[in-house]
Coordinates of C-alpha atoms in Angstrom, one line a residue:
M1 CA 65.7 -5.2 30.1
K2 CA 62.6 -4.2 28.2
A3 CA 64.1 -0.8 27.5
Y4 CA 67.2 -2.5 26.1
Q5 CA 65.2 -4.8 23.9
L6 CA 63.2 -1.8 22.5
I7 CA 66.5 0.1 21.8
L8 CA 68.0 -3.0 20.0
T9 CA 64.8 -3.5 18.0
F10 CA 64.8 0.1 17.0
A11 CA 68.5 0.0 16.0
L12 CA 67.9 -3.1 13.8
C13 CA 65.0 -1.5 12.1
L14 CA 66.9 1.6 11.4
S15 CA 69.8 -0.5 10.0
A16 CA 67.4 -2.4 7.7
C17 CA 65.9 0.9 6.5
T18 CA 69.4 2.2 5.5
I19 CA 70.5 -0.9 3.6
Q20 CA 71.2 0.2 0.0
P21 CA 70.7 -2.3 -2.8
R22 CA 73.9 -3.2 -4.6
A23 CA 74.9 -4.5 -8.0
S24 CA 77.8 -6.8 -8.7
W25 CA 79.4 -6.1 -12.1
V26 CA 82.1 -7.0 -14.5
T27 CA 83.7 -5.3 -17.5
T28 CA 85.6 -6.4 -20.6
T29 CA 87.9 -4.3 -22.8
E30 CA 90.2 -5.5 -25.5
N31 CA 93.1 -5.8 -23.1
D32 CA 91.3 -6.7 -19.9
Q33 CA 88.7 -9.4 -20.1
W34 CA 86.1 -10.2 -17.5
V35 CA 87.3 -7.8 -14.7
E36 CA 85.2 -8.1 -11.5
R37 CA 84.6 -4.6 -10.2
P38 CA 83.7 -3.5 -6.6
D39 CA 80.0 -3.6 -6.0
L40 CA 78.0 -0.6 -7.0
V41 CA 75.9 0.9 -4.1
S42 CA 72.7 2.4 -5.4
A43 CA 71.2 5.8 -4.6
S44 CA 67.6 6.9 -4.3
V45 CA 66.3 8.3 -7.6
D46 CA 65.4 11.6 -5.9
T47 CA 69.1 12.2 -5.2
I48 CA 70.3 11.8 -8.8
P49 CA 69.1 14.7 -11.0
D50 CA 70.3 13.3 -14.3
I51 CA 69.1 9.7 -15.3
D52 CA 70.5 8.2 -18.5
A53 CA 68.4 5.1 -18.8
V54 CA 65.4 3.5 -17.0
V55 CA 64.8 -0.2 -16.7
H56 CA 61.1 -0.9 -16.5
T57 CA 60.8 -4.1 -14.5
G58 CA 57.0 -4.1 -14.9
K59 CA 57.2 -4.1 -18.7
K60 CA 58.2 -7.6 -19.6
L61 CA 58.9 -8.6 -23.2
Q62 CA 59.8 -12.0 -24.8
K63 CA 60.9 -15.0 -22.8
I64 CA 64.5 -16.0 -23.3
D65 CA 65.2 -19.7 -24.1
G66 CA 69.0 -19.3 -23.9
F67 CA 72.3 -18.7 -25.6
G68 CA 74.7 -21.1 -27.3
A69 CA 76.5 -21.9 -30.5
C70 CA 76.8 -24.7 -33.2
F71 CA 78.4 -28.1 -32.9
N72 CA 80.6 -28.3 -36.1
E73 CA 83.0 -31.0 -37.0
L74 CA 86.0 -28.7 -37.3
G75 CA 85.2 -27.4 -33.8
W76 CA 85.8 -30.9 -32.4
I77 CA 88.8 -31.5 -34.6
S78 CA 90.5 -28.3 -33.2
L79 CA 89.7 -29.1 -29.6
S80 CA 91.0 -32.7 -30.0
K81 CA 94.4 -31.2 -30.7
L82 CA 94.6 -30.0 -27.1
D83 CA 95.5 -32.0 -24.0
P84 CA 92.3 -33.8 -22.8
T85 CA 92.4 -32.0 -19.5
V86 CA 92.6 -28.7 -21.2
R87 CA 89.7 -29.6 -23.5
E88 CA 87.6 -30.6 -20.5
E89 CA 88.3 -27.2 -18.9
I90 CA 87.1 -25.5 -22.1
L91 CA 83.9 -27.6 -22.2
E92 CA 83.3 -26.9 -18.5
E93 CA 83.7 -23.1 -19.1
L94 CA 81.3 -23.2 -22.0
F95 CA 78.6 -25.5 -20.6
F96 CA 78.7 -25.9 -16.9
P97 CA 75.8 -23.9 -15.3
E98 CA 76.9 -20.7 -13.6
I99 CA 80.6 -21.2 -14.3
G100 CA 81.4 -19.5 -17.5
A101 CA 79.3 -19.0 -20.7
N102 CA 76.5 -21.1 -19.3
F103 CA 75.3 -22.2 -22.8
T104 CA 71.9 -23.8 -22.7
I105 CA 70.7 -24.1 -26.3
C106 CA 72.8 -25.2 -29.3
R107 CA 72.5 -26.0 -32.9
M108 CA 73.9 -28.9 -35.0
P109 CA 73.9 -29.9 -38.6
V110 CA 72.0 -32.8 -40.2
G111 CA 74.9 -34.2 -42.2
A112 CA 77.7 -32.0 -43.5
N113 CA 77.8 -28.2 -43.3
D114 CA 80.4 -25.7 -44.4
F115 CA 82.6 -26.4 -41.3
S116 CA 82.6 -30.2 -41.7
R117 CA 85.7 -32.0 -42.6
D118 CA 84.3 -32.7 -46.1
W119 CA 81.0 -33.6 -47.7
Y120 CA 79.0 -36.4 -46.3
S121 CA 75.3 -37.3 -45.7
Y122 CA 73.7 -40.1 -43.8
N123 CA 72.7 -41.9 -46.9
E124 CA 74.5 -41.5 -50.2
T125 CA 73.0 -44.7 -51.7
D126 CA 71.1 -43.4 -54.8
G127 CA 67.4 -44.5 -54.8
D128 CA 67.4 -45.9 -51.2
F129 CA 63.9 -44.4 -50.5
D130 CA 63.4 -46.7 -47.6
M131 CA 66.6 -45.5 -45.9
Q132 CA 68.0 -49.0 -45.5
Y133 CA 71.5 -47.7 -45.7
F134 CA 71.1 -44.7 -43.4
T135 CA 74.0 -44.4 -40.9
I136 CA 75.4 -41.8 -38.6
A137 CA 78.8 -43.6 -38.4
N138 CA 80.6 -40.4 -39.5
D139 CA 79.2 -38.5 -36.5
Q140 CA 80.6 -41.1 -34.1
Q141 CA 84.0 -39.6 -34.8
T142 CA 83.1 -35.9 -34.3
L143 CA 79.7 -34.5 -33.5
I144 CA 78.6 -37.2 -31.1
P145 CA 81.6 -37.0 -28.8
F146 CA 81.5 -33.2 -29.1
I147 CA 77.9 -33.0 -28.0
K148 CA 78.4 -35.7 -25.3
G149 CA 81.3 -33.7 -24.0
A150 CA 79.0 -30.7 -23.6
Q151 CA 76.2 -32.8 -22.0
K152 CA 78.7 -34.0 -19.4
Y153 CA 78.6 -30.5 -18.0
N154 CA 75.0 -29.6 -18.9
P155 CA 72.8 -32.7 -19.2
G156 CA 69.8 -30.4 -19.9
L157 CA 71.4 -28.8 -22.9
S158 CA 68.7 -28.1 -25.6
I159 CA 69.7 -29.0 -29.2
W160 CA 68.0 -28.3 -32.5
A161 CA 69.2 -29.3 -36.0
S162 CA 68.9 -28.4 -39.6
P163 CA 70.5 -29.8 -42.8
W164 CA 72.7 -27.7 -45.1
C165 CA 72.1 -30.2 -47.9
P166 CA 70.1 -33.4 -48.4
P167 CA 71.7 -36.6 -49.8
S168 CA 73.1 -35.5 -53.1
W169 CA 71.0 -37.9 -55.1
M170 CA 67.9 -36.1 -53.9
K171 CA 69.1 -32.9 -55.8
H172 CA 68.6 -32.2 -59.5
N173 CA 72.4 -31.6 -59.9
K174 CA 73.3 -34.8 -58.0
H175 CA 76.0 -32.8 -56.1
Y176 CA 76.3 -31.4 -52.6
A177 CA 77.3 -27.9 -53.8
S178 CA 75.1 -25.4 -55.6
A179 CA 77.7 -22.9 -56.9
Y180 CA 80.8 -23.2 -59.2
T181 CA 84.2 -22.6 -57.6
G182 CA 85.9 -21.8 -60.9
E183 CA 89.3 -22.6 -62.3
A184 CA 90.9 -19.6 -60.6
Y185 CA 89.9 -20.9 -57.2
N186 CA 92.6 -22.6 -55.1
E187 CA 92.5 -26.3 -56.1
K188 CA 92.6 -27.3 -52.5
Y189 CA 89.2 -25.8 -51.9
R190 CA 87.4 -26.6 -55.1
N191 CA 84.1 -28.5 -54.9
G192 CA 84.2 -30.4 -58.2
L193 CA 80.8 -29.1 -59.3
P194 CA 80.5 -28.6 -63.1
A195 CA 79.7 -25.0 -64.2
D196 CA 76.5 -26.2 -65.9
K197 CA 75.2 -27.8 -62.6
V198 CA 74.8 -24.7 -60.5
G199 CA 71.6 -23.7 -58.7
Y200 CA 69.8 -20.4 -58.4
E201 CA 67.9 -18.5 -55.7
G202 CA 64.1 -18.8 -56.2
T203 CA 64.3 -22.3 -57.7
D204 CA 64.0 -25.8 -56.3
M205 CA 67.2 -27.8 -56.4
F206 CA 65.5 -30.6 -54.4
I207 CA 63.6 -33.0 -56.6
Q208 CA 59.9 -32.1 -55.9
D209 CA 58.5 -35.6 -56.3
S210 CA 56.5 -37.3 -53.6
L211 CA 58.8 -40.3 -53.5
Y212 CA 61.8 -38.1 -52.7
L213 CA 59.9 -35.8 -50.3
Q214 CA 58.6 -38.8 -48.3
A215 CA 62.1 -40.3 -48.3
Y216 CA 63.5 -37.0 -47.0
A217 CA 61.0 -36.9 -44.2
L218 CA 62.0 -40.4 -43.3
Y219 CA 65.7 -39.3 -43.4
F220 CA 64.9 -36.7 -40.7
S221 CA 63.1 -39.3 -38.6
K222 CA 66.0 -41.7 -38.9
F223 CA 68.3 -38.9 -37.7
I224 CA 66.1 -38.1 -34.7
E225 CA 65.9 -41.8 -33.7
A226 CA 69.6 -42.5 -34.3
Y227 CA 70.6 -39.6 -32.1
R228 CA 68.1 -40.6 -29.4
E229 CA 69.9 -44.0 -29.3
Q230 CA 73.0 -42.1 -28.5
G231 CA 71.4 -40.3 -25.6
I232 CA 71.0 -37.0 -27.5
D233 CA 67.5 -35.6 -27.8
I234 CA 66.8 -33.2 -30.6
F235 CA 63.9 -30.9 -29.6
A236 CA 63.4 -29.2 -32.9
V237 CA 64.4 -29.1 -36.6
M238 CA 64.4 -26.5 -39.3
P239 CA 64.0 -27.9 -42.9
Q240 CA 66.9 -26.1 -44.6
N241 CA 69.7 -23.9 -43.8
E242 CA 69.7 -20.7 -45.9
F243 CA 67.2 -22.0 -48.4
N244 CA 67.7 -19.1 -50.8
S245 CA 71.5 -19.4 -51.1
A246 CA 73.4 -21.4 -53.7
Q247 CA 76.8 -21.9 -52.2
I248 CA 80.1 -23.6 -53.1
F249 CA 79.7 -25.8 -49.9
P250 CA 76.8 -28.1 -49.0
S251 CA 73.6 -26.2 -49.8
C252 CA 70.3 -26.6 -51.5
C253 CA 67.9 -23.9 -52.8
W254 CA 64.2 -24.3 -52.2
T255 CA 61.3 -22.0 -52.9
A256 CA 59.1 -21.0 -50.0
A257 CA 56.1 -22.7 -51.6
S258 CA 57.9 -26.0 -51.9
L259 CA 59.1 -25.8 -48.3
A260 CA 55.5 -25.2 -47.3
N261 CA 54.5 -28.4 -49.1
F262 CA 57.4 -30.4 -47.6
V263 CA 56.6 -29.2 -44.1
G264 CA 52.9 -29.5 -44.3
N265 CA 52.6 -32.9 -46.0
Y266 CA 55.8 -34.7 -45.1
L267 CA 58.2 -33.3 -42.5
G268 CA 55.5 -31.9 -40.1
P269 CA 53.6 -35.2 -39.7
A270 CA 56.8 -37.2 -39.4
M271 CA 58.2 -34.9 -36.6
K272 CA 54.8 -34.8 -34.8
E273 CA 55.0 -38.6 -34.5
L274 CA 58.3 -38.2 -32.7
D275 CA 57.3 -35.2 -30.6
V276 CA 59.8 -33.0 -32.3
K277 CA 59.0 -29.4 -33.1
V278 CA 59.4 -27.9 -36.6
M279 CA 60.6 -24.3 -36.9
F280 CA 60.8 -22.5 -40.2
G281 CA 64.3 -21.5 -41.4
T282 CA 66.8 -20.6 -41.6
M283 CA 65.9 -17.3 -43.1
E284 CA 68.9 -15.4 -44.6
R285 CA 66.9 -12.9 -46.6
A286 CA 65.1 -9.7 -45.5
N287 CA 62.0 -10.8 -47.4
E288 CA 59.1 -11.2 -44.9
A289 CA 56.9 -12.6 -47.6
L290 CA 58.9 -15.8 -47.6
V291 CA 58.0 -16.4 -43.9
D292 CA 54.3 -15.4 -44.6
T293 CA 54.2 -18.2 -47.3
I294 CA 54.9 -20.8 -44.7
L295 CA 53.0 -19.4 -41.8
T296 CA 49.8 -18.7 -43.7
D297 CA 49.8 -22.0 -45.6
P298 CA 47.0 -24.2 -44.2
A299 CA 49.1 -27.3 -44.4
S300 CA 52.5 -26.1 -43.1
G301 CA 51.3 -23.3 -40.7
K302 CA 49.9 -25.7 -38.2
Y303 CA 53.2 -27.4 -37.7
I304 CA 55.4 -24.3 -37.4
S305 CA 56.3 -23.5 -33.8
G306 CA 58.9 -20.8 -34.5
V307 CA 61.1 -19.0 -37.1
G308 CA 64.9 -18.8 -37.3
F309 CA 66.8 -15.8 -38.8
Q310 CA 70.4 -15.2 -39.7
W311 CA 72.6 -13.0 -41.8
A312 CA 70.4 -10.7 -44.0
G313 CA 67.4 -12.3 -42.4
K314 CA 67.9 -9.8 -39.6
G315 CA 66.1 -7.4 -41.8
A316 CA 62.9 -9.4 -41.6
I317 CA 62.7 -10.2 -37.9
K318 CA 61.3 -6.9 -36.8
G319 CA 58.3 -7.0 -39.1
I320 CA 57.6 -10.7 -38.4
H321 CA 57.7 -10.1 -34.7
E322 CA 55.3 -7.2 -35.0
R323 CA 52.8 -9.1 -37.2
Y324 CA 53.2 -12.5 -35.4
P325 CA 53.8 -11.4 -31.8
A326 CA 53.1 -14.8 -30.3
M327 CA 55.5 -16.6 -32.7
K328 CA 58.8 -17.8 -31.1
L329 CA 61.8 -16.3 -33.0
Y330 CA 65.4 -17.5 -32.9
Q331 CA 68.6 -15.9 -34.1
T332 CA 70.2 -19.0 -35.5
E333 CA 73.7 -18.2 -36.6
Q334 CA 76.2 -15.5 -35.6
E335 CA 77.7 -13.7 -38.7
C336 CA 81.0 -15.4 -38.9
G337 CA 83.7 -12.8 -39.3
D338 CA 87.0 -13.2 -41.2
G339 CA 89.2 -15.4 -39.0
K340 CA 90.9 -12.4 -37.4
N341 CA 89.0 -12.6 -34.1
D342 CA 89.7 -9.0 -33.2
W343 CA 87.9 -6.4 -31.1
S344 CA 85.9 -5.0 -34.0
G345 CA 84.3 -8.4 -34.4
A346 CA 83.2 -8.3 -30.8
V347 CA 81.7 -4.8 -31.2
Y348 CA 79.8 -6.1 -34.3
S349 CA 78.6 -9.1 -32.4
W350 CA 77.3 -6.9 -29.6
N351 CA 75.2 -4.9 -32.0
L352 CA 73.9 -8.0 -33.7
M353 CA 72.8 -9.3 -30.3
R354 CA 71.1 -6.0 -29.5
H355 CA 69.3 -6.0 -32.9
Y356 CA 67.9 -9.5 -32.6
L357 CA 67.0 -9.4 -28.9
D358 CA 65.4 -5.9 -29.3
N359 CA 63.2 -7.4 -32.0
G360 CA 61.8 -10.4 -30.3
A361 CA 64.5 -13.1 -30.5
S362 CA 64.2 -15.7 -27.7
A363 CA 67.5 -17.4 -28.4
Y364 CA 70.9 -16.3 -29.7
M365 CA 73.4 -18.7 -31.2
Y366 CA 77.0 -18.0 -32.1
W367 CA 78.4 -20.0 -35.0
N368 CA 81.8 -21.8 -34.6
I369 CA 82.6 -22.9 -31.0
S370 CA 86.3 -23.6 -31.8
L371 CA 88.6 -23.5 -34.8
D372 CA 92.3 -23.8 -35.5
K373 CA 94.2 -20.5 -35.8
G374 CA 93.1 -18.8 -39.0
G375 CA 89.7 -20.5 -39.0
I376 CA 89.9 -21.9 -42.6
S377 CA 87.1 -24.2 -43.8
R378 CA 87.3 -27.1 -46.2
W379 CA 86.1 -24.7 -48.8
G380 CA 88.6 -22.0 -48.1
W381 CA 86.5 -19.6 -45.9
A382 CA 88.2 -18.0 -42.9
Q383 CA 85.9 -17.5 -40.0
N384 CA 85.9 -16.4 -36.3
S385 CA 85.2 -18.6 -33.3
L386 CA 84.8 -18.4 -29.6
V387 CA 88.0 -20.5 -29.0
V388 CA 91.1 -20.4 -31.1
V389 CA 93.5 -23.3 -31.0
D390 CA 97.1 -23.1 -32.0
P391 CA 97.8 -26.7 -33.2
D392 CA 101.6 -26.1 -33.2
T393 CA 101.9 -25.1 -29.5
K394 CA 98.8 -27.0 -28.4
T395 CA 97.5 -23.9 -26.7
F396 CA 94.2 -21.9 -27.0
R397 CA 92.7 -18.6 -26.2
Y398 CA 89.2 -17.2 -25.8
T399 CA 88.3 -14.5 -28.3
P400 CA 86.8 -11.1 -27.7
E401 CA 83.5 -12.4 -29.1
Y402 CA 83.5 -15.1 -26.5
Y403 CA 83.5 -12.5 -23.7
V404 CA 80.7 -10.5 -25.5
M405 CA 78.5 -13.7 -25.5
K406 CA 79.5 -14.4 -21.9
H407 CA 78.4 -10.9 -20.8
L408 CA 74.8 -12.1 -21.5
S409 CA 74.8 -15.9 -21.4
H410 CA 76.6 -16.1 -18.0
Y411 CA 73.8 -14.0 -16.3
V412 CA 70.6 -14.4 -18.3
Q413 CA 68.9 -17.6 -17.3
P414 CA 66.5 -19.7 -19.5
G415 CA 63.0 -18.4 -18.7
A416 CA 64.2 -14.8 -18.2
R417 CA 62.2 -12.0 -19.7
K418 CA 63.7 -9.1 -21.6
L419 CA 62.7 -5.8 -20.1
E420 CA 61.8 -2.5 -21.8
T421 CA 64.3 0.3 -21.3
T422 CA 64.0 4.0 -22.1
G423 CA 66.3 7.0 -21.9
R424 CA 68.9 8.8 -23.9
Y425 CA 71.4 6.0 -23.3
S426 CA 70.2 3.1 -25.4
N427 CA 73.3 1.0 -25.8
L428 CA 72.1 -1.5 -23.2
M429 CA 69.8 -4.5 -22.6
A430 CA 68.0 -5.6 -19.5
F431 CA 66.4 -8.8 -18.3
V432 CA 64.7 -10.2 -15.2
N433 CA 65.5 -13.8 -14.4
P434 CA 63.1 -16.5 -12.9
D435 CA 64.9 -16.0 -9.6
K436 CA 63.9 -12.2 -9.8
S437 CA 67.5 -11.0 -10.2
I438 CA 67.9 -8.1 -12.7
V439 CA 70.6 -8.2 -15.4
V440 CA 71.7 -5.1 -17.3
A441 CA 74.3 -5.4 -20.1
L442 CA 75.8 -2.2 -21.4
A443 CA 78.4 -1.1 -23.9
N444 CA 80.5 2.0 -24.2
E445 CA 81.8 2.3 -27.8
G446 CA 83.3 5.8 -27.2
N447 CA 86.9 6.8 -26.8
E448 CA 86.4 8.1 -23.2
D449 CA 85.3 6.5 -19.9
R450 CA 81.6 7.3 -19.2
Q451 CA 79.5 7.2 -16.2
V452 CA 75.9 6.0 -16.9
S453 CA 73.1 6.5 -14.4
V454 CA 70.6 3.6 -14.7
E455 CA 67.4 3.6 -12.7
I456 CA 65.8 0.4 -11.6
D457 CA 62.8 0.3 -9.3
G458 CA 63.5 3.7 -7.8
R459 CA 67.2 3.1 -7.2
V460 CA 70.0 4.4 -9.4
Y461 CA 73.2 2.6 -10.3
Q462 CA 76.1 4.6 -11.7
P463 CA 78.8 2.4 -13.2
V464 CA 81.7 4.2 -14.9
L465 CA 82.2 2.3 -18.2
P466 CA 85.7 2.2 -19.5
A467 CA 86.2 3.4 -23.1
H468 CA 85.5 0.7 -25.6
S469 CA 84.1 -1.8 -23.1
F470 CA 81.2 -4.1 -22.3
A471 CA 79.8 -4.4 -18.8
T472 CA 77.1 -6.4 -17.0
L473 CA 75.4 -5.5 -13.8
Q474 CA 73.5 -8.0 -11.7
I475 CA 71.1 -7.0 -8.9
D476 CA 69.9 -9.8 -6.7

């Protein structure tokens, strides 16, 4: 009997020693999305002579807060054209943990943005510095049900906010827009701004008077409090979307120095009272000095907990990360495409994600969650989205960019750490989750299938990546 037990114990030990770690993985191509592949069985590194990439699990980089998108009015309008059960399936896919995209952090506008139904603010009563006429009644029809629909599937969803434009009476030109559409512009999309009322980069379109600045800080506070009453907690704000850009849609140019004054003496103290973080942004220029102005200012710097970058701001994130390594950095808006929602947009999105995450970003946010087919805004701009709704047939589809986002957001958990990678194959990103699982996302942009040998902790995984594909490996 004892001999039998010894043999059994030896056999079990031998079996345990020969267990080879495996990786589950999925791939996406233009014609075959989210294909679950047979598990990859790893090999010992000393049996594979040629390694393409090494994931260094001991070299942890920035912590990841999550992935998400922006709640826009036109997104809710498009989803509302679908059968309610279908709409619920989409929201579940986007927000329910571990089901689909697993979005955990999202953005919303403070008042109208370029994908609102039309211009509005929460107080268009000229001279109401006490905000007696402040109201979020407009949002009860669109943004609030949109956000609550998401919260139903992820009650812990983190939300931050920024305005595209203050109440129009707080601007010098007394209008929501900052650029002239012109007589040649389609009349349907014109903004009504006179040609002599335009704004310019490097100037302040917001009235720099303490009475207006104090009222605007109160406007932010009223917004935070009103949304809390709706059961929606805003954890952070940024003072102005794309503060350098004079646009035909809701917009407002500020100088960095004036934003420093507003944050340091008005917005910062007001948000501190409500326990809301202030991040600087959104930065849409590659000019690092603009960020320096805010971070080094004695008044504003003490309130800034992070910086948000989008569009050309991607040219500034690397330098800011190197010079302020402890500062939290967000990518705040996916470049929006042209409404075609094709494979080339997905490839572009993948490379944007690599750029931002390789340069210290802790969160990555897509722009439009959903749009009608064609993706035309109130001001005539066609853009991409994660979901495309056909209002005629009342059907929808997920776009290629959705699957690119999902290849990261489905697997990378809040609190994960990005990992350093080396090797001749660099078209990949790696992360370690709080539960210790390893996630490796890769792309093959070539015309031929390609086997890639990836070493992780002395084991090698060799997926064969289809031509023009994205893939994600998970090792538990």
